[in-house]
Short mmCIF file of N, CA and C in Angstrom, two decimals:
data_model
loop_
_atom_site.label_atom_id
_atom_site.label_comp_id
_atom_site.label_asym_id
_atom_site.label_seq_id
_atom_site.Cartn_x
_atom_site.Cartn_y
_atom_site.Cartn_z
N MET U 263 12.68 36.05 -24.66
CA MET U 263 13.17 36.39 -25.98
C MET U 263 12.81 37.84 -26.33
N ARG U 264 11.65 38.28 -25.88
CA ARG U 264 11.21 39.63 -26.21
C ARG U 264 12.22 40.67 -25.76
N ASN U 265 12.81 40.47 -24.58
CA ASN U 265 13.76 41.44 -24.03
C ASN U 265 15.07 41.47 -24.80
N SER U 266 15.43 40.38 -25.46
CA SER U 266 16.71 40.33 -26.15
C SER U 266 16.63 40.84 -27.59
N LEU U 267 15.44 41.07 -28.11
CA LEU U 267 15.29 41.55 -29.48
C LEU U 267 15.41 43.06 -29.54
N SER U 268 15.97 43.53 -30.64
CA SER U 268 16.05 44.96 -30.87
C SER U 268 14.78 45.37 -31.61
N LEU U 269 13.80 45.90 -30.85
CA LEU U 269 12.51 46.24 -31.45
C LEU U 269 12.26 47.74 -31.41
N ASP U 270 12.74 48.43 -32.43
CA ASP U 270 12.38 49.83 -32.56
C ASP U 270 11.03 49.89 -33.29
N SER U 271 10.52 51.07 -33.50
CA SER U 271 9.17 51.19 -34.09
C SER U 271 9.11 50.62 -35.50
N ASP U 272 10.20 50.75 -36.27
CA ASP U 272 10.22 50.19 -37.63
C ASP U 272 10.14 48.66 -37.60
N ASN U 273 10.88 48.06 -36.68
CA ASN U 273 10.86 46.60 -36.58
C ASN U 273 9.51 46.11 -36.10
N LYS U 274 8.89 46.83 -35.20
CA LYS U 274 7.56 46.44 -34.73
C LYS U 274 6.55 46.48 -35.88
N GLN U 275 6.62 47.52 -36.69
CA GLN U 275 5.72 47.63 -37.85
C GLN U 275 5.97 46.49 -38.83
N LEU U 276 7.23 46.19 -39.06
CA LEU U 276 7.61 45.10 -39.97
C LEU U 276 7.02 43.78 -39.48
N ILE U 277 7.19 43.48 -38.22
CA ILE U 277 6.70 42.22 -37.65
C ILE U 277 5.17 42.17 -37.70
N ARG U 278 4.53 43.27 -37.35
CA ARG U 278 3.06 43.31 -37.38
C ARG U 278 2.53 43.11 -38.80
N ALA U 279 3.14 43.78 -39.77
CA ALA U 279 2.68 43.66 -41.16
C ALA U 279 2.85 42.23 -41.65
N LEU U 280 3.98 41.61 -41.34
CA LEU U 280 4.20 40.22 -41.76
C LEU U 280 3.22 39.28 -41.06
N TYR U 281 2.93 39.55 -39.81
CA TYR U 281 1.99 38.72 -39.06
C TYR U 281 0.59 38.82 -39.66
N HIS U 282 0.16 40.04 -39.93
CA HIS U 282 -1.20 40.24 -40.44
C HIS U 282 -1.38 39.76 -41.88
N THR U 283 -0.29 39.63 -42.61
CA THR U 283 -0.38 39.13 -43.99
C THR U 283 0.07 37.68 -44.07
N GLN U 284 0.21 37.03 -42.92
CA GLN U 284 0.61 35.62 -42.83
C GLN U 284 1.93 35.36 -43.56
N GLY U 285 2.87 36.32 -43.44
CA GLY U 285 4.20 36.16 -44.00
C GLY U 285 4.32 36.49 -45.47
N ASN U 286 3.27 37.00 -46.07
CA ASN U 286 3.30 37.34 -47.49
C ASN U 286 4.06 38.67 -47.65
N VAL U 287 5.25 38.59 -48.21
CA VAL U 287 6.13 39.75 -48.31
C VAL U 287 5.54 40.83 -49.22
N ARG U 288 4.94 40.43 -50.32
CA ARG U 288 4.37 41.40 -51.25
C ARG U 288 3.25 42.20 -50.58
N GLN U 289 2.37 41.52 -49.89
CA GLN U 289 1.26 42.20 -49.21
C GLN U 289 1.77 43.06 -48.06
N ALA U 290 2.74 42.56 -47.31
CA ALA U 290 3.29 43.33 -46.19
C ALA U 290 3.98 44.60 -46.70
N ALA U 291 4.71 44.48 -47.80
CA ALA U 291 5.38 45.64 -48.38
C ALA U 291 4.35 46.68 -48.82
N SER U 292 3.29 46.23 -49.42
CA SER U 292 2.22 47.13 -49.85
C SER U 292 1.59 47.82 -48.65
N LYS U 293 1.36 47.07 -47.59
CA LYS U 293 0.77 47.61 -46.37
C LYS U 293 1.67 48.67 -45.74
N LEU U 294 3.00 48.49 -45.86
CA LEU U 294 3.98 49.42 -45.28
C LEU U 294 4.40 50.52 -46.26
N PHE U 295 3.84 50.49 -47.47
CA PHE U 295 4.19 51.45 -48.52
C PHE U 295 5.68 51.39 -48.86
N LEU U 296 6.18 50.16 -49.00
CA LEU U 296 7.59 49.92 -49.34
C LEU U 296 7.67 49.07 -50.59
N HIS U 297 8.81 49.14 -51.25
CA HIS U 297 9.08 48.21 -52.34
C HIS U 297 9.39 46.85 -51.72
N ARG U 298 9.02 45.80 -52.40
CA ARG U 298 9.24 44.44 -51.90
C ARG U 298 10.70 44.19 -51.54
N ASN U 299 11.63 44.64 -52.38
CA ASN U 299 13.05 44.43 -52.12
C ASN U 299 13.52 45.19 -50.88
N THR U 300 12.94 46.36 -50.63
CA THR U 300 13.28 47.12 -49.43
C THR U 300 12.85 46.35 -48.19
N LEU U 301 11.66 45.77 -48.25
CA LEU U 301 11.19 44.98 -47.12
C LEU U 301 12.07 43.75 -46.90
N LEU U 302 12.45 43.09 -47.98
CA LEU U 302 13.34 41.92 -47.86
C LEU U 302 14.67 42.32 -47.22
N TYR U 303 15.21 43.49 -47.60
CA TYR U 303 16.45 43.99 -47.01
C TYR U 303 16.27 44.22 -45.51
N ARG U 304 15.15 44.83 -45.12
CA ARG U 304 14.90 45.11 -43.71
C ARG U 304 14.74 43.82 -42.90
N ILE U 305 14.12 42.82 -43.51
CA ILE U 305 13.97 41.52 -42.85
C ILE U 305 15.34 40.90 -42.62
N GLU U 306 16.19 40.93 -43.65
CA GLU U 306 17.55 40.38 -43.51
C GLU U 306 18.34 41.13 -42.45
N LYS U 307 18.21 42.45 -42.44
CA LYS U 307 18.92 43.27 -41.44
C LYS U 307 18.44 42.92 -40.03
N PHE U 308 17.13 42.76 -39.86
CA PHE U 308 16.57 42.38 -38.56
C PHE U 308 17.12 41.02 -38.12
N GLU U 309 17.15 40.08 -39.04
CA GLU U 309 17.68 38.74 -38.73
C GLU U 309 19.15 38.79 -38.29
N ARG U 310 19.96 39.57 -39.02
CA ARG U 310 21.39 39.69 -38.68
C ARG U 310 21.57 40.36 -37.33
N CYS U 311 20.86 41.43 -37.08
CA CYS U 311 21.03 42.21 -35.84
C CYS U 311 20.55 41.44 -34.61
N ASN U 312 19.66 40.50 -34.79
CA ASN U 312 19.09 39.76 -33.66
C ASN U 312 19.55 38.33 -33.59
N GLY U 313 20.55 37.97 -34.39
CA GLY U 313 21.15 36.66 -34.29
C GLY U 313 20.38 35.51 -34.90
N PHE U 314 19.42 35.80 -35.76
CA PHE U 314 18.68 34.74 -36.41
C PHE U 314 19.42 34.16 -37.61
N LYS U 315 20.34 34.94 -38.14
CA LYS U 315 21.16 34.53 -39.29
C LYS U 315 22.60 34.85 -38.99
N SER U 316 23.48 34.03 -39.48
CA SER U 316 24.90 34.32 -39.25
C SER U 316 25.51 35.08 -40.40
#
């Protein structure tokens, strides 16, 4: 699965921040210095680009 994902540096940071905050979007956004809605948008974009959402 790792080889089929599009993991640029932004996506890696996103995944790491969500992992370290146990999926807490507010804390992950704070850790990444982003607005919560921006992080939610990036999560949705990641899901669409990697086939997790239709």
